[in-house]
mmCIF file of C-alpha atoms in Angstrom:
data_model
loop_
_atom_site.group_PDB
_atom_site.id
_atom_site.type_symbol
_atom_site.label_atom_id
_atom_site.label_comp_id
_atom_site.label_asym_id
_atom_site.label_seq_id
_atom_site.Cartn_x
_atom_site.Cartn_y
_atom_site.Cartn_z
ATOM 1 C CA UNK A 1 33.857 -193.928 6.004
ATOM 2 C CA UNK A 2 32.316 -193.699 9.447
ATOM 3 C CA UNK A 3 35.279 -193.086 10.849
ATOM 4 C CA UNK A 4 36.270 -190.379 8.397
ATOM 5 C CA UNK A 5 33.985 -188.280 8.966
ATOM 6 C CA UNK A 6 33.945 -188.474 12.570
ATOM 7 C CA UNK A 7 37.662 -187.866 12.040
ATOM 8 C CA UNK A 8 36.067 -184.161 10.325
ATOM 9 C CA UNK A 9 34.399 -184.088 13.025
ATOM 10 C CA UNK A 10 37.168 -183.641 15.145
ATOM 11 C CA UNK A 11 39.342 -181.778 13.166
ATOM 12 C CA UNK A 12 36.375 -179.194 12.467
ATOM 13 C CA UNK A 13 35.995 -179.003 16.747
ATOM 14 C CA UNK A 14 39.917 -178.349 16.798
ATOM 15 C CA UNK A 15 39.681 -175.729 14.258
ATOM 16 C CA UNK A 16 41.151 -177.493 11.180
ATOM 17 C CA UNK A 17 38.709 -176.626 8.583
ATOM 18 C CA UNK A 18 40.295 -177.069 5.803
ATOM 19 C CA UNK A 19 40.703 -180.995 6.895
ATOM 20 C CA UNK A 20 37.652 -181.308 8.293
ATOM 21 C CA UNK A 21 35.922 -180.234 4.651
ATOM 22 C CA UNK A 22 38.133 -182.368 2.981
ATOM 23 C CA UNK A 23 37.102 -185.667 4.776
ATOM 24 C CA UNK A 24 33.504 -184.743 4.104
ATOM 25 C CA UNK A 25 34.487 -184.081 0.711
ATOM 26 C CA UNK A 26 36.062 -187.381 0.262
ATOM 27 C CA UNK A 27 33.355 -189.468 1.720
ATOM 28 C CA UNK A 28 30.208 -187.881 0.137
ATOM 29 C CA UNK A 29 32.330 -188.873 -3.377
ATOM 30 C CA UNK A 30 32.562 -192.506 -2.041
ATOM 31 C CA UNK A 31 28.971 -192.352 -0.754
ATOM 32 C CA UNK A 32 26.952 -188.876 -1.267
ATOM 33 C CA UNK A 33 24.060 -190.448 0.611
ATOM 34 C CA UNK A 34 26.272 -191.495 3.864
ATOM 35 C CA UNK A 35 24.020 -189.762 6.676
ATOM 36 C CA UNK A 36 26.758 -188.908 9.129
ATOM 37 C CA UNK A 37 28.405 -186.796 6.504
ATOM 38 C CA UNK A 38 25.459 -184.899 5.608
ATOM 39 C CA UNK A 39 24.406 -184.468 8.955
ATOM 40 C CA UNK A 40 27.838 -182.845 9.902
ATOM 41 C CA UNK A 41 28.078 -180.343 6.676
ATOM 42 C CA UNK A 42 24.665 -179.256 7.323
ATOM 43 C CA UNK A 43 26.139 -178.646 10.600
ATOM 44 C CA UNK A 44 29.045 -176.484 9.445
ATOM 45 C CA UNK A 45 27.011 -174.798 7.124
ATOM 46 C CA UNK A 46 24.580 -173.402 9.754
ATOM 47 C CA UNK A 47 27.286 -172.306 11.708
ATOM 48 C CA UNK A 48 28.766 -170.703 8.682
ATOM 49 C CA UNK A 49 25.220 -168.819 8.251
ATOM 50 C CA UNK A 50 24.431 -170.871 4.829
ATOM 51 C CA UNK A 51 21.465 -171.413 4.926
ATOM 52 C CA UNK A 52 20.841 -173.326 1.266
ATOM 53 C CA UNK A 53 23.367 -175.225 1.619
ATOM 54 C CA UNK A 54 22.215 -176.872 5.443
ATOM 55 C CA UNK A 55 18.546 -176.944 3.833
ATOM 56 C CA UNK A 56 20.035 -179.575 1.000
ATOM 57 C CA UNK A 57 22.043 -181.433 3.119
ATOM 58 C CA UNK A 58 19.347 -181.601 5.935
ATOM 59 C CA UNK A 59 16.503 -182.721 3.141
ATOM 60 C CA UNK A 60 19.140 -185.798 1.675
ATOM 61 C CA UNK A 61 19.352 -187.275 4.938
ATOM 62 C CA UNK A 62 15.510 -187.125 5.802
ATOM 63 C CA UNK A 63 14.948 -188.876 3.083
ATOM 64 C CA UNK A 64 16.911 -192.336 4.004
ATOM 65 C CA UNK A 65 15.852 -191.674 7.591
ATOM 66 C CA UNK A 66 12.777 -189.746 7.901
ATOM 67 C CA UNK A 67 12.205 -190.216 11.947
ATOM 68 C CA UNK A 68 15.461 -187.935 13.051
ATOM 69 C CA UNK A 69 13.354 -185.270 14.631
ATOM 70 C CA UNK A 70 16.852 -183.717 15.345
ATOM 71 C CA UNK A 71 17.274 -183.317 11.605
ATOM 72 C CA UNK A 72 13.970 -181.927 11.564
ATOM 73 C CA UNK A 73 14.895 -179.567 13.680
ATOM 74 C CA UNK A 74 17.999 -178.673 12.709
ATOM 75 C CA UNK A 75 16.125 -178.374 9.449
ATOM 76 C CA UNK A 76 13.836 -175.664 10.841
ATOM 77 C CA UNK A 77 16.762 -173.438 11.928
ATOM 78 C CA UNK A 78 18.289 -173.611 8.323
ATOM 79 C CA UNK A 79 14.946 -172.267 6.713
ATOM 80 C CA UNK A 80 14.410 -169.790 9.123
ATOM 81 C CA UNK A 81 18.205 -168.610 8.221
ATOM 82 C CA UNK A 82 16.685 -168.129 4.743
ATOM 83 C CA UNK A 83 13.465 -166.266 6.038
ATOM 84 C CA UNK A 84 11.331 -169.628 4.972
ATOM 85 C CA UNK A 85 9.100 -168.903 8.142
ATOM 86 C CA UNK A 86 6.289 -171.408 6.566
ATOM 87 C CA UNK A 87 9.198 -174.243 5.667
ATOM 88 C CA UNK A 88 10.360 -173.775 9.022
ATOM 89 C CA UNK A 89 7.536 -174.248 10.948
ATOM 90 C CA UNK A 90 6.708 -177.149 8.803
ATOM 91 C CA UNK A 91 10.108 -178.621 10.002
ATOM 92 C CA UNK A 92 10.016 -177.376 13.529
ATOM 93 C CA UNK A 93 5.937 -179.350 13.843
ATOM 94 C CA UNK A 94 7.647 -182.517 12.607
ATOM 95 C CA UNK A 95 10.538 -182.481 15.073
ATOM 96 C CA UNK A 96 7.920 -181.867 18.047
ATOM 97 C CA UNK A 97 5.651 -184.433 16.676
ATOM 98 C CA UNK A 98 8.469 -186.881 16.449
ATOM 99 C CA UNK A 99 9.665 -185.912 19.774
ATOM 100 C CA UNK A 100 7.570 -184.249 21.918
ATOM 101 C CA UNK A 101 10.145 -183.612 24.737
ATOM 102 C CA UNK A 102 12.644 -181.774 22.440
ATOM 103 C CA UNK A 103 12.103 -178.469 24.215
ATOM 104 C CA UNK A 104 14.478 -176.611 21.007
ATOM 105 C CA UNK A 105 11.823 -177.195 18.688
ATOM 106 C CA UNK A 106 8.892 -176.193 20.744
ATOM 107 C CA UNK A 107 10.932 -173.108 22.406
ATOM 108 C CA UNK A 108 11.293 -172.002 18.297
ATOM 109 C CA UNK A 109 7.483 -172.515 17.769
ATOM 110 C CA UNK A 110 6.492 -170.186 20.604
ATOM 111 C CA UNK A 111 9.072 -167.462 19.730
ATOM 112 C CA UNK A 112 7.694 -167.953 15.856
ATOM 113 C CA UNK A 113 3.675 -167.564 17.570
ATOM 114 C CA UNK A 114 4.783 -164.747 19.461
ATOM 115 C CA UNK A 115 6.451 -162.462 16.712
ATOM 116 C CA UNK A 116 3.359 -163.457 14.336
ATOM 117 C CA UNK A 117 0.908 -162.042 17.463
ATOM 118 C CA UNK A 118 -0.089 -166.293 18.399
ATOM 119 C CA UNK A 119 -0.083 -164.931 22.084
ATOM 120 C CA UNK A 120 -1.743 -167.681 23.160
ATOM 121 C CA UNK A 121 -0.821 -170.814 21.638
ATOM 122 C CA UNK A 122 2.536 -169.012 22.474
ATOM 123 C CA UNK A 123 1.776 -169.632 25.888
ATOM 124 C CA UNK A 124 0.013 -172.913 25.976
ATOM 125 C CA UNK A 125 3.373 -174.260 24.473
ATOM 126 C CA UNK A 126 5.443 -172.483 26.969
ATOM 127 C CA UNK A 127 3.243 -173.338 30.235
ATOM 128 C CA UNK A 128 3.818 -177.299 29.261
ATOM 129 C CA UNK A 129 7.689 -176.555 29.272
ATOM 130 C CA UNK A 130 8.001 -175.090 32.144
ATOM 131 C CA UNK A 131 5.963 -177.433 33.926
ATOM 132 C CA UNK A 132 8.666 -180.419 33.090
ATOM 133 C CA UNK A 133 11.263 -177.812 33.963
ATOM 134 C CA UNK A 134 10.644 -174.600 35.316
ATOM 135 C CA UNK A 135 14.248 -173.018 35.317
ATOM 136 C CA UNK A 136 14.832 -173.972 31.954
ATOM 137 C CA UNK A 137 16.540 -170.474 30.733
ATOM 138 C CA UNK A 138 15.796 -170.631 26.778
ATOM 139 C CA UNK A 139 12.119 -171.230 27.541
ATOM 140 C CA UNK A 140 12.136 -168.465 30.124
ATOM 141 C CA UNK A 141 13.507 -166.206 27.388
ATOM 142 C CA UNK A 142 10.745 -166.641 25.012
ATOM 143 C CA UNK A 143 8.329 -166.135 27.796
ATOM 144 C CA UNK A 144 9.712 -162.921 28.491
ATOM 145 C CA UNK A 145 9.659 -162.189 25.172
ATOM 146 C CA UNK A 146 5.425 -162.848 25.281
ATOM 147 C CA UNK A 147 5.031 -160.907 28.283
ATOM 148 C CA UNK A 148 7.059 -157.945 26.714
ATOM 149 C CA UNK A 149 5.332 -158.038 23.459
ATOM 150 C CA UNK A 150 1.788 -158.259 25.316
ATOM 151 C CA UNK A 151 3.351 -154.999 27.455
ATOM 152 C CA UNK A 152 2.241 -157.091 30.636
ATOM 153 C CA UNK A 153 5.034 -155.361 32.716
ATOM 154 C CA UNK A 154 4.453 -157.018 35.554
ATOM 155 C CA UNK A 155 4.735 -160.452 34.454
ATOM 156 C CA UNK A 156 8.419 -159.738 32.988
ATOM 157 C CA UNK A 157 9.484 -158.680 36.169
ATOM 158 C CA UNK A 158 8.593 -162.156 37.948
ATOM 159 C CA UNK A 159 9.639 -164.420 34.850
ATOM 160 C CA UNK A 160 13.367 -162.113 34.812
ATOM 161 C CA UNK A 161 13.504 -162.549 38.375
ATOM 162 C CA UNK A 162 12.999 -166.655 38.014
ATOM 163 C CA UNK A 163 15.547 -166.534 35.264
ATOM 164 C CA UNK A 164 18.033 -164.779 37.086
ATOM 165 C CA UNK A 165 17.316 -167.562 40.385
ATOM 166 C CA UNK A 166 17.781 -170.102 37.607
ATOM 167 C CA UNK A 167 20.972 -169.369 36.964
ATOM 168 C CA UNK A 168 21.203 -166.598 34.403
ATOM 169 C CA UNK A 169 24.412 -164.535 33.235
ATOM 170 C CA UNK A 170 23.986 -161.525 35.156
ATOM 171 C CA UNK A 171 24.910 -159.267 32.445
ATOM 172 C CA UNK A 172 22.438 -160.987 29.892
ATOM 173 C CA UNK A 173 19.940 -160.527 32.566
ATOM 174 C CA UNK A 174 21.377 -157.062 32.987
ATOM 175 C CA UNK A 175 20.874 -156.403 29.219
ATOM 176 C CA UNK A 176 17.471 -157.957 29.390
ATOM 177 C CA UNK A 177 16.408 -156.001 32.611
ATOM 178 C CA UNK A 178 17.834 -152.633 29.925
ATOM 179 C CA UNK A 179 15.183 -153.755 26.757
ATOM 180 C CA UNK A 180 12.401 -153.986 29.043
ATOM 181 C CA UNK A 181 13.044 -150.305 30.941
ATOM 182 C CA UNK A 182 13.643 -149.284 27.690
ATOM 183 C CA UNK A 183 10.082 -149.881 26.366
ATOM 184 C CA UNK A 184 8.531 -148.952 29.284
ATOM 185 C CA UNK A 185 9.995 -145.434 28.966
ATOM 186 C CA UNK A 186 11.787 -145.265 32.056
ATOM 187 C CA UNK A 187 15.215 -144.289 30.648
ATOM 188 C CA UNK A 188 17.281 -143.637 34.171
ATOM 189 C CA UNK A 189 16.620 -146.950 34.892
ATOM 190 C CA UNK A 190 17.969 -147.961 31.468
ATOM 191 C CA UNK A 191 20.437 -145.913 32.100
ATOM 192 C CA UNK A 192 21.508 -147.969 34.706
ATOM 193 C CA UNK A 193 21.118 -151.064 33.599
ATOM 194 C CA UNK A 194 22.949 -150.692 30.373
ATOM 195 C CA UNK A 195 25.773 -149.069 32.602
ATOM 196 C CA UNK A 196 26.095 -152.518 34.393
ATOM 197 C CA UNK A 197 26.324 -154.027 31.235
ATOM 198 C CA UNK A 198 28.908 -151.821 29.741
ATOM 199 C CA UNK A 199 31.091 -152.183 33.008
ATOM 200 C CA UNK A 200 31.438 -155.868 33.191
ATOM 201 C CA UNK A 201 31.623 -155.678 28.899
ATOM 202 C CA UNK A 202 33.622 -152.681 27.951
ATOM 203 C CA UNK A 203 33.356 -153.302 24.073
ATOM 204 C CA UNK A 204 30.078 -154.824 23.802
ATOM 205 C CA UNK A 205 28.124 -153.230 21.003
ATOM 206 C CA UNK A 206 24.472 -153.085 22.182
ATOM 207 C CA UNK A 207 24.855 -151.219 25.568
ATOM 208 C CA UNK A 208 26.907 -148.884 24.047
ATOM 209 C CA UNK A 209 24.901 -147.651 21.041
ATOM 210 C CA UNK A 210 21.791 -147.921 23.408
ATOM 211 C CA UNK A 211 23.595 -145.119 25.884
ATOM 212 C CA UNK A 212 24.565 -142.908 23.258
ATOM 213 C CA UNK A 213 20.960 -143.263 22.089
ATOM 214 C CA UNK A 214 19.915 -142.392 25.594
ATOM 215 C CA UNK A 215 22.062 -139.653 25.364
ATOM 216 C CA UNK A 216 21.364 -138.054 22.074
ATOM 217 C CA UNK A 217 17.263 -138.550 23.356
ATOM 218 C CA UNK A 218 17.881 -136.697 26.490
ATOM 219 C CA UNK A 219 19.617 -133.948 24.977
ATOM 220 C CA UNK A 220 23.139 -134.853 26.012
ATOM 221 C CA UNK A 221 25.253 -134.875 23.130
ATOM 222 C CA UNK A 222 28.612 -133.618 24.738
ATOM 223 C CA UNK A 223 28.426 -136.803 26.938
ATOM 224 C CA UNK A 224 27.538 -139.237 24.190
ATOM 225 C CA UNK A 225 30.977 -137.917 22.437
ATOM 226 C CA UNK A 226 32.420 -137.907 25.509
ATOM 227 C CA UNK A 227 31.674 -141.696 26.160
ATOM 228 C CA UNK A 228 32.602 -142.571 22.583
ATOM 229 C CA UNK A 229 35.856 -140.798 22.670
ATOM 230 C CA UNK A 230 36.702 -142.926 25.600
ATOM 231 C CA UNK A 231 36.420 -145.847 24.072
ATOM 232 C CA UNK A 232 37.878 -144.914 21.238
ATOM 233 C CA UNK A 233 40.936 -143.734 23.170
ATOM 234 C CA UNK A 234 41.163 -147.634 24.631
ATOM 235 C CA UNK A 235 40.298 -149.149 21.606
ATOM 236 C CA UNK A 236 40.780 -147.200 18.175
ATOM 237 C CA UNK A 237 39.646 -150.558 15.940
ATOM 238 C CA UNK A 238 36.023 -150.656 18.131
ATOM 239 C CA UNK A 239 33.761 -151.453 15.509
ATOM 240 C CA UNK A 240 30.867 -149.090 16.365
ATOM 241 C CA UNK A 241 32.674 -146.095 17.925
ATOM 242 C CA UNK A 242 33.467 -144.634 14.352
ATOM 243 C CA UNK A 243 29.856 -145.045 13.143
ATOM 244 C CA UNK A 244 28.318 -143.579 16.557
ATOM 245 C CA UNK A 245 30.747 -140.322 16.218
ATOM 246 C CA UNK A 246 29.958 -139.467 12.536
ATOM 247 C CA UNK A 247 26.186 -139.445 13.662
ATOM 248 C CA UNK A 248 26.901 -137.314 16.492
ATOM 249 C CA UNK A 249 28.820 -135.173 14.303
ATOM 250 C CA UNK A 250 25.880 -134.985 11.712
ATOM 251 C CA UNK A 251 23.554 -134.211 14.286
ATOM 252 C CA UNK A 252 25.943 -130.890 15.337
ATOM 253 C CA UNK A 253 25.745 -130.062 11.878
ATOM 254 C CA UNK A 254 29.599 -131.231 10.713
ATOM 255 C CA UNK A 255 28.548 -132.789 7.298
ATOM 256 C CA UNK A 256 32.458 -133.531 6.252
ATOM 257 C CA UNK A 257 33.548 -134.931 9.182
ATOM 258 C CA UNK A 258 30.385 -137.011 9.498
ATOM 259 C CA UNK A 259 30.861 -138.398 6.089
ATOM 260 C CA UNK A 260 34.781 -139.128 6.918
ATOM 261 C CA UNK A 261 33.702 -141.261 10.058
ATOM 262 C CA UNK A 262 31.061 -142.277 8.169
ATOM 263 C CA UNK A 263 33.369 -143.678 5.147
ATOM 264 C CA UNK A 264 35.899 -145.297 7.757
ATOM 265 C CA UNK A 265 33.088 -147.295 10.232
ATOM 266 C CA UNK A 266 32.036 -148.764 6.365
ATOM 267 C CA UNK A 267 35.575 -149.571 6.054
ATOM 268 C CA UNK A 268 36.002 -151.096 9.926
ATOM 269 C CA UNK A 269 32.532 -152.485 9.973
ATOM 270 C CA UNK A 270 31.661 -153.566 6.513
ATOM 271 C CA UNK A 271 28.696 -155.393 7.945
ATOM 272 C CA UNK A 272 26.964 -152.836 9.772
ATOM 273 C CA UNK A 273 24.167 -151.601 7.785
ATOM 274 C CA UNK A 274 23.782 -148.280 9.599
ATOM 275 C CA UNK A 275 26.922 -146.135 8.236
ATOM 276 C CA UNK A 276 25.805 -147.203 4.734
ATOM 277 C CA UNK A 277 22.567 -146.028 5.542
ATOM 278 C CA UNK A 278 23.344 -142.754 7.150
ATOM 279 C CA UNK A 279 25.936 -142.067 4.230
ATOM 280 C CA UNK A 280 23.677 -142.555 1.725
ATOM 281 C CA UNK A 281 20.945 -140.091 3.380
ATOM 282 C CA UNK A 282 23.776 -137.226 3.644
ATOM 283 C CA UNK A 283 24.328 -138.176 0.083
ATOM 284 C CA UNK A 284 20.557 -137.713 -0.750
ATOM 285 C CA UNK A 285 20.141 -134.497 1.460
ATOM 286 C CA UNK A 286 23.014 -133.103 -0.561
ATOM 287 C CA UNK A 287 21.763 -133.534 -3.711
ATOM 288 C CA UNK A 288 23.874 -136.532 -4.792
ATOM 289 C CA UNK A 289 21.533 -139.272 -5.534
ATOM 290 C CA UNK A 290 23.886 -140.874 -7.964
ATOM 291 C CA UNK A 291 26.351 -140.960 -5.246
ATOM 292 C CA UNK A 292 23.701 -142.318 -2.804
ATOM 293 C CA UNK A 293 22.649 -145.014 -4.885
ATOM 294 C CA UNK A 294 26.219 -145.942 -5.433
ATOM 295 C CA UNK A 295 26.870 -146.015 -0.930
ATOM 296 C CA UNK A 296 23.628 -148.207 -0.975
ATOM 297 C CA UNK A 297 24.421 -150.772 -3.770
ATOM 298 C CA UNK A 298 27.999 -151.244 -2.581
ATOM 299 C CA UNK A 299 26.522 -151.345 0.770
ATOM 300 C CA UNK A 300 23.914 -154.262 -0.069
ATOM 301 C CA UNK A 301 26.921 -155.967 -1.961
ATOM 302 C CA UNK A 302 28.249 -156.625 1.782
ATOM 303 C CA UNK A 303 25.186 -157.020 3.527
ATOM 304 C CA UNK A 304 22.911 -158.560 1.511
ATOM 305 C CA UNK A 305 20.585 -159.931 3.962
ATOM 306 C CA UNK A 306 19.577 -156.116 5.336
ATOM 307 C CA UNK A 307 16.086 -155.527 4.536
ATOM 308 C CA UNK A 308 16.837 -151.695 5.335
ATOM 309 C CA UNK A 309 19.696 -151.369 2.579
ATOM 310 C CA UNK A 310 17.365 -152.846 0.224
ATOM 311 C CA UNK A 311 13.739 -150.703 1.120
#
């Protein structure tokens, strides 16, 4: 059985899914309490976004072996896929406990005290990682994170600067380096930055809808279209590009041919909350709630983890 599923375990690394899930399959009938097998669908279903199902398997193995701080923490990342922040810092406490050098599990705590405003036992946990190793680039990233949400300016300038000496990807320092212009209001520099980005990444999403942001903010709407007919010209299945033009076109006053690019980025992009969401307020500014609470429905049928579909 051991050997089965590290057989799945292979097959699931070479792509062979359907194999790999049969294996597992096989050997949780023979034995649904083997720990390996577990261990390796909670696995697949975290990287498969599943949250429940990782939680289950996770929980069945800690039972038989309840000192795998790995599990623990693995555990933690399935409950905070499932927005059990509580659960998950329950889990993620364990793992450090049980291991106080796994740097995963405290890295998660901080970033969970820093988006619930713990600045400071954020940064008592983050001072003793970088002590054992200062260049370590996840804990760097949370720091930044603190400094940014405490607005101490200053501070993420050094702590990018150390990541980038420790060995970060220039364009996710780039990117980072972008954010932090961003909320400091100083939008040529932004502007820069996210140019970088978009260089070295021609169809990356996030410096693309942050320049036509940019340029919609600074009154620059022919060069938004510009940039988006561009891309659209080198790549007509972009995901975004659609989306981005029907809001431009909205914005100029177009309401059909915003609601036709609209329609198609829902089509191209089914995930993307924000064509749903800007469909269903032309829907509502015309008068057509029925029709808006149709978009939004079908549109929360796709996505139904977006918390701005659903308010």
């Amino acid at each position: 059985l051991d050997a089965t599923v590290k057989l799945a375990s292979l097959d699931w690394s070479a792509g062979r899914q359907e194999a790999a899930e049969k294996q597992l399959s096989e050997v949780l009938k023979e034995n649904p309490r083997s720990s390996e097998a577990l261990l390796l669908e909670g696995k697949i279903a975290l990287l498969r976004g599943n949250g429940k199902d990782a939680i289950q398997a996770f929980r069945t193995v800690l039972k038989d072996q309840p000192e795998l701080a790995e599990v623990y923490a693995l555990l933690g990342r399935a409950y905070l896929m499932t927005n059990d922040t509580a659960l998950a810092r329950e889990s993620l406490e364990k793992a450090a406990l049980l291991n106080p050098k796994m740097v995963e599990a405290h890295v998660t705590l901080a970033a969970l005290d820093t988006s619930s405003g713990k600045f400071k036992e954020a940064r008592e946990r983050l001072d003793a990682l970088l002590k054992l190793d200062p260049n370590n680039l996840q804990t760097l990233s949370v720091l930044l994170n603190l400094q940014a949400a405490e607005r101490d300016w200053a501070a993420t300038d050094q702590t990018l600067s150390r990541a980038r000496s420790a060995g970060a990807d220039s364009s996710a320092a780039d990117l980072t380096e972008a954010r932090l212009f961003q909320a400091r209001q100083e939008l040529d520099r932004a502007r820069s930055a996210y140019e970088r980005v978009l260089a070295s990444h021609p169809d990356a999403p996030e410096p693309l809808i942050a320049l036509v942001q940019l340029d919609i903010k600074q009154g620059k709407p022919a060069q938004a279209k510009e940039r988006l007919e561009q891309v659209l010209a080198r790549n007509p299945t972009h995901p975004h590009v659609t989306g981005l033009l029907g809001e431009l076109l909205l914005l100029g006053g177009d309401q059909a041919g915003a609601e036709s690019r609209f329609r198609e980025a829902t089509r191209i992009k089914p995930d993307w909350p924000m064509p749903w969401l800007h469909l269903a307020t032309l829907k509502l500014s015309q008068q057509k709630g029925d029709e808006a609470r149709e978009v939004l429905e079908k549109g929360v049928q796709l996505n139904p983890k977006s918390q701005e579909l659903r308010l």
